[in-house]
mmCIF file of C-alpha atoms and ligand atoms in Angstrom:
data_model
loop_
_atom_site.group_PDB
_atom_site.id
_atom_site.type_symbol
_atom_site.label_atom_id
_atom_site.label_comp_id
_atom_site.label_asym_id
_atom_site.label_seq_id
_atom_site.Cartn_x
_atom_site.Cartn_y
_atom_site.Cartn_z
ATOM 1 C CA MET A 2 22.502 40.347 215.872
ATOM 2 C CA TRP A 3 22.363 36.729 215.609
ATOM 3 C CA GLY A 4 20.451 36.696 219.233
ATOM 4 C CA ARG A 5 17.949 39.275 217.860
ATOM 5 C CA LYS A 6 17.399 36.951 214.744
ATOM 6 C CA ILE A 7 17.261 33.605 216.469
ATOM 7 C CA ALA A 8 14.834 35.133 219.442
ATOM 8 C CA ARG A 9 12.470 36.559 216.608
ATOM 9 C CA GLY A 10 12.578 33.537 214.910
ATOM 10 C CA LEU A 11 11.720 31.235 217.993
ATOM 11 C CA ILE A 12 8.793 33.728 218.809
ATOM 12 C CA LEU A 13 7.335 33.278 215.060
ATOM 13 C CA ASP A 14 7.716 29.730 215.276
ATOM 14 C CA VAL A 15 5.395 29.555 218.572
ATOM 15 C CA LEU A 16 3.009 32.244 216.787
ATOM 16 C CA GLY A 17 2.754 30.780 213.590
ATOM 17 C CA SER A 18 1.948 27.381 214.923
ATOM 18 C CA PHE A 19 -1.432 28.596 215.978
ATOM 19 C CA ALA A 20 -1.910 30.728 212.893
ATOM 20 C CA GLU A 21 -4.394 30.354 209.945
ATOM 21 C CA PRO A 22 -4.267 33.096 207.409
ATOM 22 C CA GLN A 23 -7.266 35.267 207.341
ATOM 23 C CA ALA A 24 -9.292 36.008 204.944
ATOM 24 C CA GLY A 25 -8.131 38.929 202.670
ATOM 25 C CA ILE A 26 -6.179 40.118 199.862
ATOM 26 C CA HIS A 27 -2.475 39.756 200.544
ATOM 27 C CA ILE A 28 0.407 40.849 198.254
ATOM 28 C CA LEU A 29 3.595 39.617 199.497
ATOM 29 C CA ASN A 30 6.928 41.156 197.816
ATOM 30 C CA GLY A 31 9.993 39.681 198.003
ATOM 31 C CA HIS A 32 13.750 40.249 196.149
ATOM 32 C CA ARG A 33 15.461 37.062 195.721
ATOM 33 C CA ILE A 34 14.871 33.063 196.550
ATOM 34 C CA ALA A 35 18.168 33.164 198.860
ATOM 35 C CA LEU A 36 20.996 35.330 199.481
ATOM 36 C CA LYS A 37 22.869 32.289 198.915
ATOM 37 C CA ASN A 38 22.605 28.771 196.689
ATOM 38 C CA PRO A 39 19.439 29.598 195.230
ATOM 39 C CA CYS A 40 17.609 27.198 193.704
ATOM 40 C CA GLU A 41 13.885 26.853 192.430
ATOM 41 C CA GLU A 42 12.926 24.210 195.051
ATOM 42 C CA ILE A 43 13.478 26.612 198.002
ATOM 43 C CA PHE A 44 10.060 28.843 196.531
ATOM 44 C CA HIS A 45 8.587 25.839 194.707
ATOM 45 C CA SER A 46 8.670 23.638 198.348
ATOM 46 C CA GLN A 47 7.293 27.106 199.867
ATOM 47 C CA LEU A 48 4.442 27.707 197.727
ATOM 48 C CA ARG A 49 3.421 23.971 197.486
ATOM 49 C CA LYS A 50 2.808 24.509 201.705
ATOM 50 C CA LEU A 51 1.221 27.626 200.799
ATOM 51 C CA GLU A 52 -1.062 26.725 198.504
ATOM 52 C CA LYS A 53 -2.952 24.200 201.227
ATOM 53 C CA LEU A 54 -4.247 27.497 202.931
ATOM 54 C CA VAL A 55 -4.490 30.048 200.605
ATOM 55 C CA ARG A 56 -5.365 30.953 197.199
ATOM 56 C CA PHE A 57 -2.699 32.319 194.550
ATOM 57 C CA ILE A 58 -4.196 34.956 192.563
ATOM 58 C CA ARG A 59 -2.717 37.317 189.528
ATOM 59 C CA PHE A 60 -1.261 40.187 190.536
ATOM 60 C CA GLU A 61 -3.431 42.853 188.499
ATOM 61 C CA ASP A 62 -6.332 40.864 190.307
ATOM 62 C CA ALA A 63 -5.615 41.282 193.765
ATOM 63 C CA VAL A 64 -4.879 45.017 192.767
ATOM 64 C CA GLU A 65 -8.116 45.430 191.476
ATOM 65 C CA LEU A 66 -9.802 43.757 194.117
ATOM 66 C CA ILE A 67 -8.103 46.001 196.717
ATOM 67 C CA ILE A 68 -8.908 49.326 194.838
ATOM 68 C CA SER A 69 -12.379 48.248 194.642
ATOM 69 C CA LYS A 70 -12.174 47.508 198.303
ATOM 70 C CA VAL A 71 -13.954 44.234 198.176
ATOM 71 C CA VAL A 72 -14.320 42.086 200.998
ATOM 72 C CA VAL A 73 -12.942 38.404 200.278
ATOM 73 C CA SER A 74 -14.012 35.003 202.391
ATOM 74 C CA GLU A 75 -10.972 33.681 201.894
ATOM 75 C CA PRO A 76 -7.171 34.207 201.697
ATOM 76 C CA LEU A 77 -5.866 35.716 198.544
ATOM 77 C CA VAL A 78 -2.094 35.798 197.834
ATOM 78 C CA ALA A 79 -0.309 37.535 195.205
ATOM 79 C CA PHE A 80 3.088 38.567 194.634
ATOM 80 C CA SER A 81 5.726 40.561 193.735
ATOM 81 C CA PHE A 82 9.468 40.979 193.552
ATOM 82 C CA ASP A 83 11.789 44.337 193.862
ATOM 83 C CA ASP A 84 15.174 45.041 192.368
ATOM 84 C CA GLY A 85 15.240 42.883 189.242
ATOM 85 C CA PHE A 86 17.740 40.262 190.293
ATOM 86 C CA GLU A 87 18.667 37.727 187.262
ATOM 87 C CA GLU A 88 16.994 34.574 189.367
ATOM 88 C CA CYS A 89 13.430 36.635 188.923
ATOM 89 C CA HIS A 90 13.724 35.059 185.243
ATOM 90 C CA SER A 91 15.766 31.953 185.733
ATOM 91 C CA MET A 92 14.351 30.663 188.771
ATOM 92 C CA ILE A 93 11.008 32.951 190.415
ATOM 93 C CA ALA A 94 9.060 33.135 187.549
ATOM 94 C CA PRO A 95 9.191 29.670 186.391
ATOM 95 C CA VAL A 96 8.178 28.297 190.158
ATOM 96 C CA LEU A 97 5.332 31.248 189.805
ATOM 97 C CA GLU A 98 4.398 29.550 186.555
ATOM 98 C CA ASP A 99 4.264 26.301 187.713
ATOM 99 C CA PHE A 100 0.961 27.286 190.212
ATOM 100 C CA ASN A 101 -0.404 28.932 187.367
ATOM 101 C CA ILE A 102 0.051 32.678 188.561
ATOM 102 C CA ASN A 103 2.120 35.747 187.712
ATOM 103 C CA ALA A 104 3.826 38.335 189.574
ATOM 104 C CA ALA A 105 4.949 42.251 189.305
ATOM 105 C CA PHE A 106 8.705 42.876 188.962
ATOM 106 C CA PHE A 107 9.975 45.809 190.008
ATOM 107 C CA ILE A 108 12.777 47.237 188.144
ATOM 108 C CA ASN A 109 15.625 49.654 188.440
ATOM 109 C CA PRO A 110 16.467 50.543 184.927
ATOM 110 C CA ASN A 111 20.032 51.962 185.756
ATOM 111 C CA PHE A 112 21.064 48.759 187.531
ATOM 112 C CA VAL A 113 19.577 46.741 184.510
ATOM 113 C CA SER A 114 21.901 48.970 182.122
ATOM 114 C CA GLY A 115 24.610 49.162 184.388
ATOM 115 C CA ASN A 116 28.419 48.618 183.787
ATOM 116 C CA ARG A 117 30.534 46.427 186.588
ATOM 117 C CA GLU A 118 30.985 49.200 188.781
ATOM 118 C CA TYR A 119 27.590 50.473 189.193
ATOM 119 C CA ILE A 120 26.182 46.601 189.914
ATOM 120 C CA ASP A 121 28.941 45.843 192.320
ATOM 121 C CA TYR A 122 28.118 49.526 194.293
ATOM 122 C CA PHE A 123 23.994 49.055 193.590
ATOM 123 C CA THR A 124 24.003 45.576 195.263
ATOM 124 C CA ASN A 125 27.105 46.024 197.731
ATOM 125 C CA ASN A 126 25.952 49.381 199.533
ATOM 126 C CA VAL A 127 22.275 50.228 197.984
ATOM 127 C CA VAL A 128 20.112 47.095 197.939
ATOM 128 C CA LYS A 129 22.738 45.174 200.635
ATOM 129 C CA THR A 130 22.417 41.763 198.370
ATOM 130 C CA PRO A 131 25.625 41.162 197.442
ATOM 131 C CA GLY A 132 26.684 39.067 194.730
ATOM 132 C CA LYS A 133 23.111 39.195 192.646
ATOM 133 C CA LEU A 134 23.400 40.300 188.861
ATOM 134 C CA PRO A 135 20.565 42.377 187.094
ATOM 135 C CA MET A 136 18.257 40.866 184.785
ATOM 136 C CA SER A 137 18.698 42.176 181.234
ATOM 137 C CA TRP A 138 16.219 44.195 179.284
ATOM 138 C CA GLU A 139 15.974 41.209 176.925
ATOM 139 C CA GLN A 140 14.830 38.776 179.917
ATOM 140 C CA ILE A 141 12.596 41.497 181.170
ATOM 141 C CA LYS A 142 11.021 41.533 177.977
ATOM 142 C CA ASP A 143 10.423 37.964 178.195
ATOM 143 C CA LEU A 144 8.894 38.262 181.421
ATOM 144 C CA HIS A 145 6.289 41.072 180.228
ATOM 145 C CA ASN A 146 5.719 38.474 177.061
ATOM 146 C CA ARG A 147 5.122 35.687 179.678
ATOM 147 C CA GLY A 148 2.285 37.388 181.430
ATOM 148 C CA HIS A 149 4.299 39.058 184.125
ATOM 149 C CA VAL A 150 3.941 42.512 185.223
ATOM 150 C CA ILE A 151 6.956 44.970 184.601
ATOM 151 C CA GLY A 152 6.806 47.903 186.968
ATOM 152 C CA ALA A 153 9.454 50.656 188.051
ATOM 153 C CA HIS A 154 11.113 51.490 191.610
ATOM 154 C CA THR A 155 12.918 54.544 190.094
ATOM 155 C CA LEU A 156 15.817 54.817 187.940
ATOM 156 C CA ASP A 157 18.975 53.920 190.777
ATOM 157 C CA HIS A 158 16.874 52.489 193.482
ATOM 158 C CA TYR A 159 16.400 56.083 194.954
ATOM 159 C CA ASN A 160 15.128 57.074 198.689
ATOM 160 C CA ILE A 161 11.883 59.361 197.503
ATOM 161 C CA ASN A 162 11.953 60.695 200.891
ATOM 162 C CA ASP A 163 13.554 63.707 199.590
ATOM 163 C CA ASP A 164 12.287 67.215 198.905
ATOM 164 C CA ASN A 165 14.628 67.973 195.496
ATOM 165 C CA ILE A 166 11.631 67.883 193.505
ATOM 166 C CA GLU A 167 13.973 68.121 190.398
ATOM 167 C CA GLU A 168 15.441 64.933 191.166
ATOM 168 C CA LEU A 169 12.335 63.010 192.153
ATOM 169 C CA GLU A 170 10.664 63.843 188.999
ATOM 170 C CA HIS A 171 13.667 62.421 187.161
ATOM 171 C CA GLN A 172 14.030 59.336 189.504
ATOM 172 C CA ILE A 173 9.963 58.621 189.379
ATOM 173 C CA GLY A 174 9.077 59.926 186.047
ATOM 174 C CA GLU A 175 11.597 58.991 183.827
ATOM 175 C CA CYS A 176 11.774 55.540 185.199
ATOM 176 C CA ARG A 177 8.428 54.967 183.633
ATOM 177 C CA THR A 178 9.739 56.627 180.326
ATOM 178 C CA VAL A 179 12.500 54.184 180.091
ATOM 179 C CA VAL A 180 10.667 50.939 181.030
ATOM 180 C CA GLU A 181 7.996 51.606 178.185
ATOM 181 C CA GLN A 182 10.709 52.151 175.877
ATOM 182 C CA HIS A 183 12.193 49.001 176.655
ATOM 183 C CA ILE A 184 8.779 46.942 177.006
ATOM 184 C CA GLY A 185 6.816 48.609 174.558
ATOM 185 C CA VAL A 186 3.351 48.699 176.849
ATOM 186 C CA PRO A 187 2.155 51.501 179.353
ATOM 187 C CA CYS A 188 4.320 50.884 182.868
ATOM 188 C CA ASP A 189 1.133 51.620 185.379
ATOM 189 C CA TYR A 190 3.083 50.529 188.499
ATOM 190 C CA PHE A 191 5.679 51.982 191.021
ATOM 191 C CA ALA A 192 6.500 50.393 193.842
ATOM 192 C CA PHE A 193 8.741 53.037 196.007
ATOM 193 C CA PRO A 194 12.363 51.723 197.318
ATOM 194 C CA PHE A 195 13.039 50.531 200.936
ATOM 195 C CA GLY A 196 9.555 50.139 201.347
ATOM 196 C CA ARG A 197 9.179 51.483 204.364
ATOM 197 C CA LEU A 198 6.172 54.715 205.399
ATOM 198 C CA GLU A 199 9.415 56.304 206.329
ATOM 199 C CA HIS A 200 10.646 56.154 203.018
ATOM 200 C CA ALA A 201 8.474 58.459 201.113
ATOM 201 C CA ASN A 202 6.556 61.549 201.659
ATOM 202 C CA SER A 203 3.735 63.106 200.670
ATOM 203 C CA HIS A 204 5.260 65.446 198.241
ATOM 204 C CA SER A 205 7.043 62.423 196.463
ATOM 205 C CA ILE A 206 3.932 60.386 196.894
ATOM 206 C CA ASP A 207 2.055 63.477 195.045
ATOM 207 C CA ILE A 208 4.575 62.992 192.170
ATOM 208 C CA ALA A 209 4.181 59.130 192.288
ATOM 209 C CA VAL A 210 0.688 59.278 191.783
ATOM 210 C CA ARG A 211 0.937 62.030 189.221
ATOM 211 C CA HIS A 212 2.779 59.167 187.002
ATOM 212 C CA TYR A 213 1.800 55.885 187.971
ATOM 213 C CA PRO A 214 -2.016 54.851 188.629
ATOM 214 C CA TYR A 215 -0.731 51.979 191.092
ATOM 215 C CA VAL A 216 2.016 53.455 194.143
ATOM 216 C CA PHE A 217 2.944 50.606 196.620
ATOM 217 C CA SER A 218 5.062 50.253 199.989
ATOM 218 C CA GLN A 219 6.112 47.437 201.474
ATOM 219 C CA SER A 220 5.098 48.700 204.876
ATOM 220 C CA ASP A 221 1.846 48.829 207.172
ATOM 221 C CA TYR A 222 0.302 45.412 206.504
ATOM 222 C CA LYS A 223 -2.735 45.688 208.370
ATOM 223 C CA ASN A 224 -3.931 48.551 206.509
ATOM 224 C CA TYR A 225 -4.689 47.882 202.651
ATOM 225 C CA PHE A 226 -3.834 51.534 202.171
ATOM 226 C CA SER A 227 -1.559 54.299 203.440
ATOM 227 C CA PHE A 228 -0.649 58.028 202.541
ATOM 228 C CA GLY A 229 -4.734 59.103 202.867
ATOM 229 C CA GLY A 230 -5.505 55.894 200.349
ATOM 230 C CA ARG A 231 -2.790 56.556 197.571
ATOM 231 C CA VAL A 232 -0.711 53.775 198.565
ATOM 232 C CA ILE A 233 -1.137 50.326 198.501
ATOM 233 C CA ASN A 234 0.633 48.339 201.005
ATOM 234 C CA ARG A 235 2.693 44.716 200.314
ATOM 235 C CA ARG A 236 3.967 42.571 203.073
ATOM 236 C CA HIS A 237 7.647 41.449 202.918
ATOM 237 C CA PHE A 238 8.480 37.804 202.414
ATOM 238 C CA GLU A 239 11.384 36.130 201.277
ATOM 239 C CA PRO A 240 10.856 32.636 199.332
ATOM 240 C CA ASP A 241 13.326 31.142 201.926
ATOM 241 C CA TRP A 242 11.445 31.542 204.869
ATOM 242 C CA PRO A 243 9.571 28.921 206.822
ATOM 243 C CA ILE A 244 6.226 28.404 206.000
ATOM 244 C CA ILE A 245 5.004 29.288 209.570
ATOM 245 C CA HIS A 246 6.325 32.593 209.837
ATOM 246 C CA LEU A 247 4.249 33.112 206.353
ATOM 247 C CA ASN A 248 1.537 31.661 208.337
ATOM 248 C CA TYR A 249 1.753 34.291 211.470
ATOM 249 C CA PHE A 250 1.495 37.435 209.331
ATOM 250 C CA LEU A 251 -0.930 36.029 206.750
ATOM 251 C CA ASN A 252 -3.046 35.840 209.760
ATOM 252 C CA THR A 253 -3.451 39.642 210.022
ATOM 253 C CA GLU A 254 -6.974 41.179 209.917
ATOM 254 C CA LYS A 255 -6.626 43.482 207.203
ATOM 255 C CA LYS A 256 -8.805 47.015 206.849
ATOM 256 C CA TYR A 257 -9.528 49.270 204.277
HETATM 257 ZN ZN1 ZN B 322 14.098 47.613 196.392
#
């Protein structure tokens, strides 16, 4: 495992050093600043380097450009974060605000409202990010008030590659209802959990697009869309990844 990880790092170091971000609209999706010892400076330092190479834009603006199939002449980068960990509020949002941009935060209502046992199971077994705590509803509402977007990520981080229509309706549709009850504005954005194309299917995407105007994966990043134009693809990144690795995948020429 370590061998593979190091080899991938070395390859990206070499490829990344020749790469320059391509013109296009890039939505980067992360989860946390670092697995251990997160601090604002890690993300701040990454964005200081990245802002020399790309222009940051607001999340909703990136989505509108992509939906309108606009061809841009410079690299534009917007951000989103899945799973709603506490550091989204305490560190990630303040750093983004230093750069005058926002992000979309895709949350799981039952994690937010979960008891200790639920939270431990969720972080250890479902999203495999041990030790993280969820944002509270007050913190999520505060992010909304500060201009960030609050999106839905199913009630329980449910794998929607499933054919249980009743459960899909519940996990996808009810998530919107609960978020709207707490935030008080329409919840128009949905990112399906785990994010790879095999983590959804045409039936679950049918349900998702019936409930939400905008549905996101975290996969197939060379193409703006998947599932026949119904899903917008984001690129996985994390704030503690070296800038050279971001350079490499931002070098992708993206296609509508
Ligand atoms: Zn997730």
